[in-house]
Amino acid sequence: MSHGDLDRIDTTTAHPARRYNYWLGGKDNFAADRESGDAIAAFYPAIRTTALENRQFLRRAVRFLAEEQGVRQFLDVGTGIPTADNTHEVAQAIAPESRIVYVDNDPIVLTHARALLTSTPQGATAYIDADLRAPAGIVEHPDLLRTLDLDQPVALMLIAIVHFLFDHDKPYEIVRTMVDALPSGSYLVMSHGTADLHDPAARAHAEAEIRAGRLKVDAQPRSKEELARFFDGLELVEPGIAPVLEWHNPVPEADRPPLQDVAMYGVVARKP
C-alpha cells in the first residue's frame, strides 16, 4: 500500500466495505468498523446471515447471466474487499473469456484488488478507483472503455450498495445514468436492504433507537415499491423483486434462514 493510499484511510469512521468484511469474518477492518458492525448487530443479530446470503445471491445471479443468458461482460460497482467467488471467478469458471471491471472507492479495497483480482488468459479484469455517486467518472473511465465493449451487453452489478445512496431522487438518477450508458441486452443486478421483511416489533424498536440517536445507520432501506423505480423501463427476470433468499435459490425452503433474518431484496432485470 502506498503512502497516498494510507493517507486516504480514515480509521476513525466506519466504512461499509470494511464493516461488511467484519461481518463476513474477515480481518481487513478497524475498530470503528467493528464498533459500527456490533452496534447494528445488537439490533439486527442476523446481519451476518444477511451478508452471507447476499454473497450467495451475487454468485447465483452471475451464474445465471453467464450460463443461461450468455453475458460475457460485468461491471461490478461497490466491489468490497475481495473474498471467495468474486464476480470474475464465477463468470470465468463458466466462460473464461469473460471481462470484468470492478469499482470501489476504499483504498484497502484498491490494494486487495491489485493483488487478488486476476484473470484467465482469455478474459480480462480491471479495477477502477471511483465512486458510484459520480457515475460519469465510471462509465467514461478509460480503463473501463479498454476492458469492456459498450456495444455488447454488460451486466451492471450493484450489490448491497444502492442503499448507501440518499438525497431523494438522486439515487434513481445515478442508477439511470449507469444503465443509459449500456446497450440493449444489458442487465441490471441489484440487492438492496429493506425493512419490509423485518419482524414488526424489531423494526419499531430499531426505528425508535435511530430517532433517539442511540443507533447510527448510514444506509437507507427501501420498500418494494421504492425499489421498483430503479427498474422503470427494464424487463424483470422472474421472480422479479424478491427476497435474496428466494431468487433462483436451489436450497429447499425448509433449509433456508427465516426471511426476516435476511432483510434484503434481489433483482435482475434486462434492458430491452
mmCIF file of N, CA and C in Angstrom, residues 59-136:
data_model
loop_
_atom_site.group_PDB
_atom_site.id
_atom_site.type_symbol
_atom_site.label_atom_id
_atom_site.label_comp_id
_atom_site.label_asym_id
_atom_site.label_seq_id
_atom_site.Cartn_x
_atom_site.Cartn_y
_atom_site.Cartn_z
ATOM 1 N N ARG A 59 -23.465 -14.760 -6.443
ATOM 2 C CA ARG A 59 -22.983 -15.940 -7.173
ATOM 3 C C ARG A 59 -24.062 -16.493 -8.091
ATOM 4 N N ARG A 60 -25.288 -16.601 -7.574
ATOM 5 C CA ARG A 60 -26.370 -17.172 -8.392
ATOM 6 C C ARG A 60 -26.707 -16.263 -9.569
ATOM 7 N N ALA A 61 -26.700 -14.955 -9.341
ATOM 8 C CA ALA A 61 -27.023 -14.019 -10.414
ATOM 9 C C ALA A 61 -25.962 -14.064 -11.517
ATOM 10 N N VAL A 62 -24.689 -14.068 -11.134
ATOM 11 C CA VAL A 62 -23.613 -14.120 -12.131
ATOM 12 C C VAL A 62 -23.678 -15.442 -12.893
ATOM 13 N N ARG A 63 -23.932 -16.519 -12.172
ATOM 14 C CA ARG A 63 -24.025 -17.828 -12.832
ATOM 15 C C ARG A 63 -25.191 -17.845 -13.825
ATOM 16 N N PHE A 64 -26.324 -17.309 -13.418
ATOM 17 C CA PHE A 64 -27.486 -17.244 -14.314
ATOM 18 C C PHE A 64 -27.158 -16.453 -15.576
ATOM 19 N N LEU A 65 -26.521 -15.298 -15.409
ATOM 20 C CA LEU A 65 -26.238 -14.445 -16.568
ATOM 21 C C LEU A 65 -25.193 -15.059 -17.481
ATOM 22 N N ALA A 66 -24.149 -15.632 -16.908
ATOM 23 C CA ALA A 66 -23.083 -16.199 -17.729
ATOM 24 C C ALA A 66 -23.498 -17.506 -18.387
ATOM 25 N N GLU A 67 -24.203 -18.341 -17.630
ATOM 26 C CA GLU A 67 -24.521 -19.689 -18.109
ATOM 27 C C GLU A 67 -25.781 -19.720 -18.959
ATOM 28 N N GLU A 68 -26.816 -18.999 -18.528
ATOM 29 C CA GLU A 68 -28.106 -19.100 -19.209
ATOM 30 C C GLU A 68 -28.365 -17.962 -20.192
ATOM 31 N N GLN A 69 -27.758 -16.790 -19.974
ATOM 32 C CA GLN A 69 -28.023 -15.641 -20.832
ATOM 33 C C GLN A 69 -26.838 -15.273 -21.718
ATOM 34 N N GLY A 70 -25.723 -15.942 -21.550
ATOM 35 C CA GLY A 70 -24.571 -15.712 -22.410
ATOM 36 C C GLY A 70 -23.879 -14.382 -22.204
ATOM 37 N N VAL A 71 -24.051 -13.759 -21.031
ATOM 38 C CA VAL A 71 -23.386 -12.480 -20.758
ATOM 39 C C VAL A 71 -21.894 -12.731 -20.535
ATOM 40 N N ARG A 72 -21.076 -11.901 -21.137
ATOM 41 C CA ARG A 72 -19.627 -12.078 -21.052
ATOM 42 C C ARG A 72 -18.913 -10.835 -20.507
ATOM 43 N N GLN A 73 -19.698 -9.810 -20.127
ATOM 44 C CA GLN A 73 -19.095 -8.593 -19.586
ATOM 45 C C GLN A 73 -19.855 -8.182 -18.317
ATOM 46 N N PHE A 74 -19.087 -7.831 -17.288
ATOM 47 C CA PHE A 74 -19.671 -7.479 -15.998
ATOM 48 C C PHE A 74 -19.012 -6.207 -15.470
ATOM 49 N N LEU A 75 -19.846 -5.310 -14.961
ATOM 50 C CA LEU A 75 -19.378 -4.088 -14.322
ATOM 51 C C LEU A 75 -19.862 -4.137 -12.873
ATOM 52 N N ASP A 76 -18.960 -4.402 -11.951
ATOM 53 C CA ASP A 76 -19.284 -4.650 -10.543
ATOM 54 C C ASP A 76 -18.893 -3.411 -9.741
ATOM 55 N N VAL A 77 -19.890 -2.629 -9.333
ATOM 56 C CA VAL A 77 -19.652 -1.367 -8.635
ATOM 57 C C VAL A 77 -19.937 -1.560 -7.145
ATOM 58 N N GLY A 78 -18.983 -1.142 -6.312
ATOM 59 C CA GLY A 78 -19.092 -1.401 -4.883
ATOM 60 C C GLY A 78 -18.590 -2.794 -4.574
ATOM 61 N N THR A 79 -17.460 -3.129 -5.181
ATOM 62 C CA THR A 79 -16.887 -4.475 -5.135
ATOM 63 C C THR A 79 -16.725 -5.002 -3.717
ATOM 64 N N GLY A 80 -16.247 -4.155 -2.831
ATOM 65 C CA GLY A 80 -15.914 -4.618 -1.490
ATOM 66 C C GLY A 80 -14.569 -5.319 -1.470
ATOM 67 N N ILE A 81 -14.129 -5.671 -0.282
ATOM 68 C CA ILE A 81 -12.848 -6.366 -0.123
ATOM 69 C C ILE A 81 -12.992 -7.772 -0.689
ATOM 70 N N PRO A 82 -12.108 -8.174 -1.601
ATOM 71 C CA PRO A 82 -12.281 -9.470 -2.271
ATOM 72 C C PRO A 82 -12.354 -10.625 -1.284
ATOM 73 N N THR A 83 -13.249 -11.562 -1.599
ATOM 74 C CA THR A 83 -13.399 -12.779 -0.813
ATOM 75 C C THR A 83 -13.531 -13.933 -1.796
ATOM 76 N N ALA A 84 -14.053 -15.068 -1.362
ATOM 77 C CA ALA A 84 -14.191 -16.214 -2.264
ATOM 78 C C ALA A 84 -15.291 -15.962 -3.285
ATOM 79 N N ASP A 85 -15.117 -16.544 -4.472
ATOM 80 C CA ASP A 85 -16.132 -16.474 -5.526
ATOM 81 C C ASP A 85 -16.511 -15.045 -5.872
ATOM 82 N N ASN A 86 -15.508 -14.243 -6.213
ATOM 83 C CA ASN A 86 -15.783 -12.907 -6.728
ATOM 84 C C ASN A 86 -16.413 -13.035 -8.120
ATOM 85 N N THR A 87 -16.943 -11.922 -8.610
ATOM 86 C CA THR A 87 -17.675 -11.944 -9.876
ATOM 87 C C THR A 87 -16.856 -12.569 -10.996
ATOM 88 N N HIS A 88 -15.590 -12.191 -11.117
ATOM 89 C CA HIS A 88 -14.805 -12.718 -12.238
ATOM 90 C C HIS A 88 -14.538 -14.209 -12.088
ATOM 91 N N GLU A 89 -14.421 -14.678 -10.852
ATOM 92 C CA GLU A 89 -14.162 -16.106 -10.648
ATOM 93 C C GLU A 89 -15.374 -16.942 -11.036
ATOM 94 N N VAL A 90 -16.565 -16.473 -10.676
ATOM 95 C CA VAL A 90 -17.790 -17.189 -11.033
ATOM 96 C C VAL A 90 -17.998 -17.148 -12.541
ATOM 97 N N ALA A 91 -17.865 -15.959 -13.134
ATOM 98 C CA ALA A 91 -18.114 -15.802 -14.571
ATOM 99 C C ALA A 91 -17.087 -16.555 -15.403
ATOM 100 N N GLN A 92 -15.802 -16.422 -15.065
ATOM 101 C CA GLN A 92 -14.765 -17.035 -15.886
ATOM 102 C C GLN A 92 -14.687 -18.548 -15.705
ATOM 103 N N ALA A 93 -15.234 -19.066 -14.600
ATOM 104 C CA ALA A 93 -15.323 -20.520 -14.450
ATOM 105 C C ALA A 93 -16.302 -21.097 -15.465
ATOM 106 N N ILE A 94 -17.273 -20.293 -15.868
ATOM 107 C CA ILE A 94 -18.265 -20.704 -16.867
ATOM 108 C C ILE A 94 -17.794 -20.340 -18.263
ATOM 109 N N ALA A 95 -17.301 -19.119 -18.416
ATOM 110 C CA ALA A 95 -16.846 -18.616 -19.719
ATOM 111 C C ALA A 95 -15.513 -17.903 -19.501
ATOM 112 N N PRO A 96 -14.398 -18.569 -19.747
ATOM 113 C CA PRO A 96 -13.085 -17.984 -19.458
ATOM 114 C C PRO A 96 -12.818 -16.660 -20.163
ATOM 115 N N GLU A 97 -13.552 -16.380 -21.255
ATOM 116 C CA GLU A 97 -13.333 -15.132 -21.991
ATOM 117 C C GLU A 97 -14.059 -13.941 -21.376
ATOM 118 N N SER A 98 -14.730 -14.140 -20.260
ATOM 119 C CA SER A 98 -15.488 -13.053 -19.630
ATOM 120 C C SER A 98 -14.567 -11.911 -19.211
ATOM 121 N N ARG A 99 -15.113 -10.690 -19.294
ATOM 122 C CA ARG A 99 -14.360 -9.468 -18.977
ATOM 123 C C ARG A 99 -15.097 -8.736 -17.859
ATOM 124 N N ILE A 100 -14.355 -8.338 -16.836
ATOM 125 C CA ILE A 100 -14.970 -7.772 -15.638
ATOM 126 C C ILE A 100 -14.248 -6.500 -15.239
ATOM 127 N N VAL A 101 -15.018 -5.465 -14.944
ATOM 128 C CA VAL A 101 -14.472 -4.239 -14.360
ATOM 129 C C VAL A 101 -15.061 -4.083 -12.966
ATOM 130 N N TYR A 102 -14.179 -3.907 -11.997
ATOM 131 C CA TYR A 102 -14.572 -3.671 -10.616
ATOM 132 C C TYR A 102 -14.403 -2.192 -10.276
ATOM 133 N N VAL A 103 -15.285 -1.689 -9.407
ATOM 134 C CA VAL A 103 -15.230 -0.283 -8.996
ATOM 135 C C VAL A 103 -15.468 -0.204 -7.497
ATOM 136 N N ASP A 104 -14.606 0.530 -6.804
ATOM 137 C CA ASP A 104 -14.837 0.839 -5.390
ATOM 138 C C ASP A 104 -14.025 2.079 -5.051
ATOM 139 N N ASN A 105 -14.280 2.634 -3.862
ATOM 140 C CA ASN A 105 -13.616 3.894 -3.504
ATOM 141 C C ASN A 105 -12.914 3.829 -2.157
ATOM 142 N N ASP A 106 -12.560 2.615 -1.720
ATOM 143 C CA ASP A 106 -11.839 2.467 -0.463
ATOM 144 C C ASP A 106 -10.414 2.006 -0.761
ATOM 145 N N PRO A 107 -9.400 2.673 -0.197
ATOM 146 C CA PRO A 107 -8.018 2.317 -0.535
ATOM 147 C C PRO A 107 -7.627 0.902 -0.130
ATOM 148 N N ILE A 108 -8.266 0.355 0.897
ATOM 149 C CA ILE A 108 -7.972 -1.034 1.267
ATOM 150 C C ILE A 108 -8.506 -1.980 0.198
ATOM 151 N N VAL A 109 -9.703 -1.686 -0.313
ATOM 152 C CA VAL A 109 -10.234 -2.486 -1.410
ATOM 153 C C VAL A 109 -9.312 -2.390 -2.620
ATOM 154 N N LEU A 110 -8.842 -1.195 -2.896
ATOM 155 C CA LEU A 110 -7.940 -0.971 -4.028
ATOM 156 C C LEU A 110 -6.683 -1.837 -3.904
ATOM 157 N N THR A 111 -6.088 -1.871 -2.735
ATOM 158 C CA THR A 111 -4.869 -2.651 -2.536
ATOM 159 C C THR A 111 -5.129 -4.139 -2.745
ATOM 160 N N HIS A 112 -6.226 -4.632 -2.205
ATOM 161 C CA HIS A 112 -6.554 -6.039 -2.387
ATOM 162 C C HIS A 112 -6.897 -6.345 -3.835
ATOM 163 N N ALA A 113 -7.553 -5.423 -4.494
ATOM 164 C CA ALA A 113 -7.914 -5.653 -5.883
ATOM 165 C C ALA A 113 -6.674 -5.848 -6.745
ATOM 166 N N ARG A 114 -5.666 -5.043 -6.494
ATOM 167 C CA ARG A 114 -4.421 -5.173 -7.256
ATOM 168 C C ARG A 114 -3.803 -6.551 -7.050
ATOM 169 N N ALA A 115 -3.921 -7.071 -5.842
ATOM 170 C CA ALA A 115 -3.272 -8.334 -5.518
ATOM 171 C C ALA A 115 -4.094 -9.554 -5.912
ATOM 172 N N LEU A 116 -5.419 -9.444 -5.841
ATOM 173 C CA LEU A 116 -6.265 -10.631 -5.926
ATOM 174 C C LEU A 116 -7.113 -10.748 -7.179
ATOM 175 N N LEU A 117 -7.461 -9.638 -7.806
ATOM 176 C CA LEU A 117 -8.415 -9.728 -8.911
ATOM 177 C C LEU A 117 -7.690 -10.028 -10.214
ATOM 178 N N THR A 118 -7.298 -11.271 -10.341
ATOM 179 C CA THR A 118 -6.586 -11.728 -11.533
ATOM 180 C C THR A 118 -7.595 -12.273 -12.538
ATOM 181 N N SER A 119 -7.094 -12.633 -13.722
ATOM 182 C CA SER A 119 -7.994 -13.065 -14.790
ATOM 183 C C SER A 119 -7.453 -14.305 -15.467
ATOM 184 N N THR A 120 -8.360 -15.004 -16.153
ATOM 185 C CA THR A 120 -7.924 -16.045 -17.074
ATOM 186 C C THR A 120 -7.184 -15.386 -18.234
ATOM 187 N N PRO A 121 -6.331 -16.132 -18.933
ATOM 188 C CA PRO A 121 -5.648 -15.551 -20.103
ATOM 189 C C PRO A 121 -6.623 -15.105 -21.185
ATOM 190 N N GLN A 122 -7.753 -15.808 -21.302
ATOM 191 C CA GLN A 122 -8.707 -15.492 -22.367
ATOM 192 C C GLN A 122 -9.538 -14.248 -22.057
ATOM 193 N N GLY A 123 -9.724 -13.950 -20.779
ATOM 194 C CA GLY A 123 -10.571 -12.837 -20.370
ATOM 195 C C GLY A 123 -9.757 -11.642 -19.907
ATOM 196 N N ALA A 124 -10.398 -10.784 -19.131
ATOM 197 C CA ALA A 124 -9.708 -9.592 -18.627
ATOM 198 C C ALA A 124 -10.433 -9.091 -17.384
ATOM 199 N N THR A 125 -9.677 -8.480 -16.488
ATOM 200 C CA THR A 125 -10.268 -7.771 -15.356
ATOM 201 C C THR A 125 -9.570 -6.422 -15.227
ATOM 202 N N ALA A 126 -10.299 -5.463 -14.688
ATOM 203 C CA ALA A 126 -9.727 -4.149 -14.391
ATOM 204 C C ALA A 126 -10.368 -3.642 -13.107
ATOM 205 N N TYR A 127 -9.660 -2.733 -12.458
ATOM 206 C CA TYR A 127 -10.184 -2.132 -11.232
ATOM 207 C C TYR A 127 -10.128 -0.612 -11.372
ATOM 208 N N ILE A 128 -11.246 0.040 -11.051
ATOM 209 C CA ILE A 128 -11.317 1.499 -11.120
ATOM 210 C C ILE A 128 -11.559 2.040 -9.719
ATOM 211 N N ASP A 129 -10.745 2.963 -9.307
ATOM 212 C CA ASP A 129 -10.905 3.634 -8.014
ATOM 213 C C ASP A 129 -11.838 4.819 -8.242
ATOM 214 N N ALA A 130 -13.145 4.614 -7.993
ATOM 215 C CA ALA A 130 -14.140 5.642 -8.301
ATOM 216 C C ALA A 130 -15.343 5.457 -7.390
ATOM 217 N N ASP A 131 -16.261 6.430 -7.466
ATOM 218 C CA ASP A 131 -17.406 6.485 -6.559
ATOM 219 C C ASP A 131 -18.695 6.441 -7.367
ATOM 220 N N LEU A 132 -19.627 5.586 -6.977
ATOM 221 C CA LEU A 132 -20.904 5.488 -7.678
ATOM 222 C C LEU A 132 -21.645 6.816 -7.707
ATOM 223 N N ARG A 133 -21.399 7.687 -6.734
ATOM 224 C CA ARG A 133 -22.077 8.985 -6.700
ATOM 225 C C ARG A 133 -21.638 9.897 -7.836
ATOM 226 N N ALA A 134 -20.578 9.510 -8.549
ATOM 227 C CA ALA A 134 -20.130 10.239 -9.744
ATOM 228 C C ALA A 134 -20.119 9.250 -10.910
ATOM 229 N N PRO A 135 -21.296 8.855 -11.392
ATOM 230 C CA PRO A 135 -21.371 7.758 -12.364
ATOM 231 C C PRO A 135 -20.669 8.032 -13.684
ATOM 232 N N ALA A 136 -20.646 9.289 -14.132
ATOM 233 C CA ALA A 136 -19.979 9.588 -15.408
ATOM 234 C C ALA A 136 -18.496 9.243 -15.336
#
